[in-house]
């Protein structure tokens, strides 16, 4: 590998200085109506490529358990593994002078025991280079989110399909269906916003619900995955949108590699499609 700061597929010729992504900048984007782009990355090189292609938020997701480790779910991912990957991503971005906002996923078992356990685990990921941590679930997590936010740790919550509890949910299926399901998800989301969550991933949630929540949550940016087009931003698992995952792609995923000559071009196409609202489209919804 050559020692260049320009990631594969990006031009090194005219580097344009960019400002680091921050919460105020994401707030500005939201108030201008500009969609926020998020993509997973688990290593230095792909993080640098995603950053150079214009992705604002890089999620070091515990999906790395399936993507990198070959596990059948995210349940087996450990805090030490997350620390390793957050550290790699942060180092890659520093080396490439990247500007993306790094979100580190708190893995299963690293925050459920107590708020203090959550603080210790979040500290590990923040010290490895994360700017924000993500945790799954609503209800009992609200006080954990408040505890972390009060101690200076930005938090992204995650509702809808929460893969760490796939066994309790009975599979990877749409959540928040029906009046009762929608009302519960809505109540949990508003409570998380009140607790100080700055972002909320909504995974496999009906579009009318995620759109309504986005309108009702000005202080917490909704990031959809299989949740339609009405959210403040979108996230995908990088390997899914490059068409290189080990299993079947979820039906809401578009293969952005098609027609592109490089990973950089594919990710740029994803960024452009999220920004202009052409991704996701109705043919890709997950909730029917
Ligand atoms: O771990 C992950 O990649 C995630 C996304 C699917 C949102 O949580």
PDB file of C-alpha atoms in Angstrom, residues 88-252:
ATOM      1  CA  UNK A  88      -8.551   1.614  13.543  1.00  0.00           C
ATOM      2  CA  UNK A  89     -11.195   3.899  12.024  1.00  0.00           C
ATOM      3  CA  UNK A  90     -10.083   6.899  14.063  1.00  0.00           C
ATOM      4  CA  UNK A  91      -6.437   6.313  13.135  1.00  0.00           C
ATOM      5  CA  UNK A  92      -7.329   5.964   9.436  1.00  0.00           C
ATOM      6  CA  UNK A  93      -9.265   9.225   9.492  1.00  0.00           C
ATOM      7  CA  UNK A  94      -6.441  11.057  11.270  1.00  0.00           C
ATOM      8  CA  UNK A  95      -3.921   9.778   8.748  1.00  0.00           C
ATOM      9  CA  UNK A  96      -6.124  10.819   5.802  1.00  0.00           C
ATOM     10  CA  UNK A  97      -6.991  14.139   7.483  1.00  0.00           C
ATOM     11  CA  UNK A  98     -10.601  13.065   7.444  1.00  0.00           C
ATOM     12  CA  UNK A  99     -13.393  15.067   9.001  1.00  0.00           C
ATOM     13  CA  UNK A 100     -16.157  12.534   9.647  1.00  0.00           C
ATOM     14  CA  UNK A 101     -18.021  12.225  12.959  1.00  0.00           C
ATOM     15  CA  UNK A 102     -17.266   8.778  14.420  1.00  0.00           C
ATOM     16  CA  UNK A 103     -19.980   6.828  16.223  1.00  0.00           C
ATOM     17  CA  UNK A 104     -18.965   3.739  18.202  1.00  0.00           C
ATOM     18  CA  UNK A 105     -21.563   1.056  18.911  1.00  0.00           C
ATOM     19  CA  UNK A 106     -21.793  -0.159  22.504  1.00  0.00           C
ATOM     20  CA  UNK A 107     -22.040  -3.945  22.089  1.00  0.00           C
ATOM     21  CA  UNK A 108     -24.479  -6.331  23.743  1.00  0.00           C
ATOM     22  CA  UNK A 109     -23.722  -6.765  27.443  1.00  0.00           C
ATOM     23  CA  UNK A 110     -21.606  -3.610  27.751  1.00  0.00           C
ATOM     24  CA  UNK A 111     -24.339  -1.225  28.992  1.00  0.00           C
ATOM     25  CA  UNK A 112     -27.333  -3.256  30.202  1.00  0.00           C
ATOM     26  CA  UNK A 113     -26.089  -3.933  33.741  1.00  0.00           C
ATOM     27  CA  UNK A 114     -26.025  -0.374  35.115  1.00  0.00           C
ATOM     28  CA  UNK A 115     -25.529   3.244  34.113  1.00  0.00           C
ATOM     29  CA  UNK A 116     -22.022   3.025  35.583  1.00  0.00           C
ATOM     30  CA  UNK A 117     -21.210   0.047  33.376  1.00  0.00           C
ATOM     31  CA  UNK A 118     -22.475   2.034  30.370  1.00  0.00           C
ATOM     32  CA  UNK A 119     -20.238   4.973  31.348  1.00  0.00           C
ATOM     33  CA  UNK A 120     -17.172   2.719  31.660  1.00  0.00           C
ATOM     34  CA  UNK A 121     -17.873   1.106  28.263  1.00  0.00           C
ATOM     35  CA  UNK A 122     -18.584   4.447  26.579  1.00  0.00           C
ATOM     36  CA  UNK A 123     -15.314   5.806  27.992  1.00  0.00           C
ATOM     37  CA  UNK A 124     -13.406   2.949  26.339  1.00  0.00           C
ATOM     38  CA  UNK A 125     -14.869   3.811  22.915  1.00  0.00           C
ATOM     39  CA  UNK A 126     -14.480   7.581  23.358  1.00  0.00           C
ATOM     40  CA  UNK A 127     -10.834   7.130  24.353  1.00  0.00           C
ATOM     41  CA  UNK A 128     -10.331   4.957  21.256  1.00  0.00           C
ATOM     42  CA  UNK A 129     -11.502   7.891  19.109  1.00  0.00           C
ATOM     43  CA  UNK A 130     -15.312   7.843  18.954  1.00  0.00           C
ATOM     44  CA  UNK A 131     -17.126  11.196  19.082  1.00  0.00           C
ATOM     45  CA  UNK A 132     -20.425   9.606  20.086  1.00  0.00           C
ATOM     46  CA  UNK A 133     -21.661   6.207  21.266  1.00  0.00           C
ATOM     47  CA  UNK A 134     -24.741   4.346  20.111  1.00  0.00           C
ATOM     48  CA  UNK A 135     -26.899   2.035  22.175  1.00  0.00           C
ATOM     49  CA  UNK A 136     -30.016   0.062  21.346  1.00  0.00           C
ATOM     50  CA  UNK A 137     -33.487   0.098  22.834  1.00  0.00           C
ATOM     51  CA  UNK A 138     -36.002   2.363  24.533  1.00  0.00           C
ATOM     52  CA  UNK A 139     -37.649   2.575  27.934  1.00  0.00           C
ATOM     53  CA  UNK A 140     -34.968   1.458  30.399  1.00  0.00           C
ATOM     54  CA  UNK A 141     -32.212   2.975  28.218  1.00  0.00           C
ATOM     55  CA  UNK A 142     -33.597   6.505  28.685  1.00  0.00           C
ATOM     56  CA  UNK A 143     -31.947   7.010  32.080  1.00  0.00           C
ATOM     57  CA  UNK A 144     -28.685   5.524  30.765  1.00  0.00           C
ATOM     58  CA  UNK A 145     -28.734   8.025  27.881  1.00  0.00           C
ATOM     59  CA  UNK A 146     -29.365  10.900  30.308  1.00  0.00           C
ATOM     60  CA  UNK A 147     -26.515   9.685  32.560  1.00  0.00           C
ATOM     61  CA  UNK A 148     -24.038   9.586  29.662  1.00  0.00           C
ATOM     62  CA  UNK A 149     -25.144  12.908  28.125  1.00  0.00           C
ATOM     63  CA  UNK A 150     -24.901  14.681  31.502  1.00  0.00           C
ATOM     64  CA  UNK A 151     -21.309  13.434  31.680  1.00  0.00           C
ATOM     65  CA  UNK A 152     -20.379  14.871  28.291  1.00  0.00           C
ATOM     66  CA  UNK A 153     -20.820  11.827  26.075  1.00  0.00           C
ATOM     67  CA  UNK A 154     -22.956  12.416  22.972  1.00  0.00           C
ATOM     68  CA  UNK A 155     -25.393   9.559  22.421  1.00  0.00           C
ATOM     69  CA  UNK A 156     -27.130   8.090  19.378  1.00  0.00           C
ATOM     70  CA  UNK A 157     -30.110   5.926  20.329  1.00  0.00           C
ATOM     71  CA  UNK A 158     -31.472   3.082  18.174  1.00  0.00           C
ATOM     72  CA  UNK A 159     -35.123   1.988  17.989  1.00  0.00           C
ATOM     73  CA  UNK A 160     -37.234  -0.246  15.753  1.00  0.00           C
ATOM     74  CA  UNK A 161     -35.393  -3.385  14.773  1.00  0.00           C
ATOM     75  CA  UNK A 162     -32.628  -3.581  17.359  1.00  0.00           C
ATOM     76  CA  UNK A 163     -30.347  -6.425  16.202  1.00  0.00           C
ATOM     77  CA  UNK A 164     -28.870  -7.101  19.662  1.00  0.00           C
ATOM     78  CA  UNK A 165     -32.321  -8.247  20.793  1.00  0.00           C
ATOM     79  CA  UNK A 166     -33.138 -10.193  17.626  1.00  0.00           C
ATOM     80  CA  UNK A 167     -33.859 -13.333  19.659  1.00  0.00           C
ATOM     81  CA  UNK A 168     -36.403 -11.506  21.835  1.00  0.00           C
ATOM     82  CA  UNK A 169     -37.971  -9.830  18.770  1.00  0.00           C
ATOM     83  CA  UNK A 170     -38.345 -13.171  16.981  1.00  0.00           C
ATOM     84  CA  UNK A 171     -36.296 -12.254  13.909  1.00  0.00           C
ATOM     85  CA  UNK A 172     -35.272  -9.358  11.677  1.00  0.00           C
ATOM     86  CA  UNK A 173     -38.689  -7.871  11.103  1.00  0.00           C
ATOM     87  CA  UNK A 174     -40.403  -4.497  10.835  1.00  0.00           C
ATOM     88  CA  UNK A 175     -41.186  -2.865  14.189  1.00  0.00           C
ATOM     89  CA  UNK A 176     -43.661  -0.179  15.233  1.00  0.00           C
ATOM     90  CA  UNK A 177     -46.549  -1.669  13.290  1.00  0.00           C
ATOM     91  CA  UNK A 178     -50.155  -1.074  14.301  1.00  0.00           C
ATOM     92  CA  UNK A 179     -51.480   1.603  16.638  1.00  0.00           C
ATOM     93  CA  UNK A 180     -50.034   0.102  19.820  1.00  0.00           C
ATOM     94  CA  UNK A 181     -46.596  -0.609  18.329  1.00  0.00           C
ATOM     95  CA  UNK A 182     -46.395   2.889  16.820  1.00  0.00           C
ATOM     96  CA  UNK A 183     -47.530   4.560  20.056  1.00  0.00           C
ATOM     97  CA  UNK A 184     -44.924   2.709  22.109  1.00  0.00           C
ATOM     98  CA  UNK A 185     -42.095   3.489  19.702  1.00  0.00           C
ATOM     99  CA  UNK A 186     -43.177   7.131  19.587  1.00  0.00           C
ATOM    100  CA  UNK A 187     -43.214   7.408  23.388  1.00  0.00           C
ATOM    101  CA  UNK A 188     -39.745   5.832  23.637  1.00  0.00           C
ATOM    102  CA  UNK A 189     -38.330   8.106  20.933  1.00  0.00           C
ATOM    103  CA  UNK A 190     -39.630  11.307  22.549  1.00  0.00           C
ATOM    104  CA  UNK A 191     -38.286  10.204  25.941  1.00  0.00           C
ATOM    105  CA  UNK A 192     -34.847   9.587  24.397  1.00  0.00           C
ATOM    106  CA  UNK A 193     -34.881  13.063  22.870  1.00  0.00           C
ATOM    107  CA  UNK A 194     -35.784  14.528  26.285  1.00  0.00           C
ATOM    108  CA  UNK A 195     -32.914  12.565  27.840  1.00  0.00           C
ATOM    109  CA  UNK A 196     -30.529  14.293  25.433  1.00  0.00           C
ATOM    110  CA  UNK A 197     -29.955  11.765  22.634  1.00  0.00           C
ATOM    111  CA  UNK A 198     -28.643  13.826  19.711  1.00  0.00           C
ATOM    112  CA  UNK A 199     -29.359  11.155  17.089  1.00  0.00           C
ATOM    113  CA  UNK A 200     -31.749   8.259  16.746  1.00  0.00           C
ATOM    114  CA  UNK A 201     -31.336   5.380  14.311  1.00  0.00           C
ATOM    115  CA  UNK A 202     -34.753   4.099  13.221  1.00  0.00           C
ATOM    116  CA  UNK A 203     -34.361   0.639  11.718  1.00  0.00           C
ATOM    117  CA  UNK A 204     -37.164  -1.064   9.775  1.00  0.00           C
ATOM    118  CA  UNK A 205     -39.916   1.254  10.928  1.00  0.00           C
ATOM    119  CA  UNK A 206     -42.941   2.198   8.756  1.00  0.00           C
ATOM    120  CA  UNK A 207     -42.313   5.409   6.815  1.00  0.00           C
ATOM    121  CA  UNK A 208     -45.345   7.332   8.152  1.00  0.00           C
ATOM    122  CA  UNK A 209     -44.104   6.748  11.711  1.00  0.00           C
ATOM    123  CA  UNK A 210     -40.467   7.679  11.041  1.00  0.00           C
ATOM    124  CA  UNK A 211     -41.570  10.786   9.112  1.00  0.00           C
ATOM    125  CA  UNK A 212     -43.884  11.919  11.914  1.00  0.00           C
ATOM    126  CA  UNK A 213     -41.171  11.326  14.517  1.00  0.00           C
ATOM    127  CA  UNK A 214     -38.686  13.359  12.488  1.00  0.00           C
ATOM    128  CA  UNK A 215     -41.088  16.284  12.449  1.00  0.00           C
ATOM    129  CA  UNK A 216     -41.674  15.989  16.200  1.00  0.00           C
ATOM    130  CA  UNK A 217     -38.004  15.628  17.149  1.00  0.00           C
ATOM    131  CA  UNK A 218     -36.143  18.808  16.190  1.00  0.00           C
ATOM    132  CA  UNK A 219     -33.377  18.230  18.786  1.00  0.00           C
ATOM    133  CA  UNK A 220     -32.643  14.622  17.849  1.00  0.00           C
ATOM    134  CA  UNK A 221     -31.723  13.738  14.265  1.00  0.00           C
ATOM    135  CA  UNK A 222     -33.493  10.650  12.979  1.00  0.00           C
ATOM    136  CA  UNK A 223     -31.334   8.412  10.810  1.00  0.00           C
ATOM    137  CA  UNK A 224     -33.303   5.814   8.879  1.00  0.00           C
ATOM    138  CA  UNK A 225     -32.399   2.348   7.660  1.00  0.00           C
ATOM    139  CA  UNK A 226     -35.345   0.646   5.975  1.00  0.00           C
ATOM    140  CA  UNK A 227     -37.514   3.424   7.423  1.00  0.00           C
ATOM    141  CA  UNK A 228     -38.384   5.402   4.285  1.00  0.00           C
ATOM    142  CA  UNK A 229     -37.453   8.809   3.047  1.00  0.00           C
ATOM    143  CA  UNK A 230     -38.797  11.142   5.720  1.00  0.00           C
ATOM    144  CA  UNK A 231     -35.926  10.925   8.215  1.00  0.00           C
ATOM    145  CA  UNK A 232     -33.229  13.572   8.757  1.00  0.00           C
ATOM    146  CA  UNK A 233     -30.585  11.204   7.390  1.00  0.00           C
ATOM    147  CA  UNK A 234     -29.859   7.691   6.189  1.00  0.00           C
ATOM    148  CA  UNK A 235     -27.474   4.925   7.183  1.00  0.00           C
ATOM    149  CA  UNK A 236     -26.462   1.696   5.443  1.00  0.00           C
ATOM    150  CA  UNK A 237     -24.029  -1.085   6.180  1.00  0.00           C
ATOM    151  CA  UNK A 238     -21.169  -0.436   3.760  1.00  0.00           C
ATOM    152  CA  UNK A 239     -20.787  -4.048   2.630  1.00  0.00           C
ATOM    153  CA  UNK A 240     -24.523  -4.210   1.829  1.00  0.00           C
ATOM    154  CA  UNK A 241     -24.471  -1.103  -0.386  1.00  0.00           C
ATOM    155  CA  UNK A 242     -21.318  -2.339  -2.153  1.00  0.00           C
ATOM    156  CA  UNK A 243     -23.059  -5.666  -2.834  1.00  0.00           C
ATOM    157  CA  UNK A 244     -20.403  -7.745  -1.065  1.00  0.00           C
ATOM    158  CA  UNK A 245     -22.206  -9.114   1.973  1.00  0.00           C
ATOM    159  CA  UNK A 246     -22.165 -12.820   2.860  1.00  0.00           C
ATOM    160  CA  UNK A 247     -25.923 -13.285   3.015  1.00  0.00           C
ATOM    161  CA  UNK A 248     -29.008 -11.912   1.267  1.00  0.00           C
ATOM    162  CA  UNK A 249     -29.278  -8.125   1.099  1.00  0.00           C
ATOM    163  CA  UNK A 250     -32.240  -6.648   2.993  1.00  0.00           C
ATOM    164  CA  UNK A 251     -34.783  -5.443   0.427  1.00  0.00           C
ATOM    165  CA  UNK A 252     -34.376  -1.770   1.361  1.00  0.00           C
TER     166      UNK A 252
END
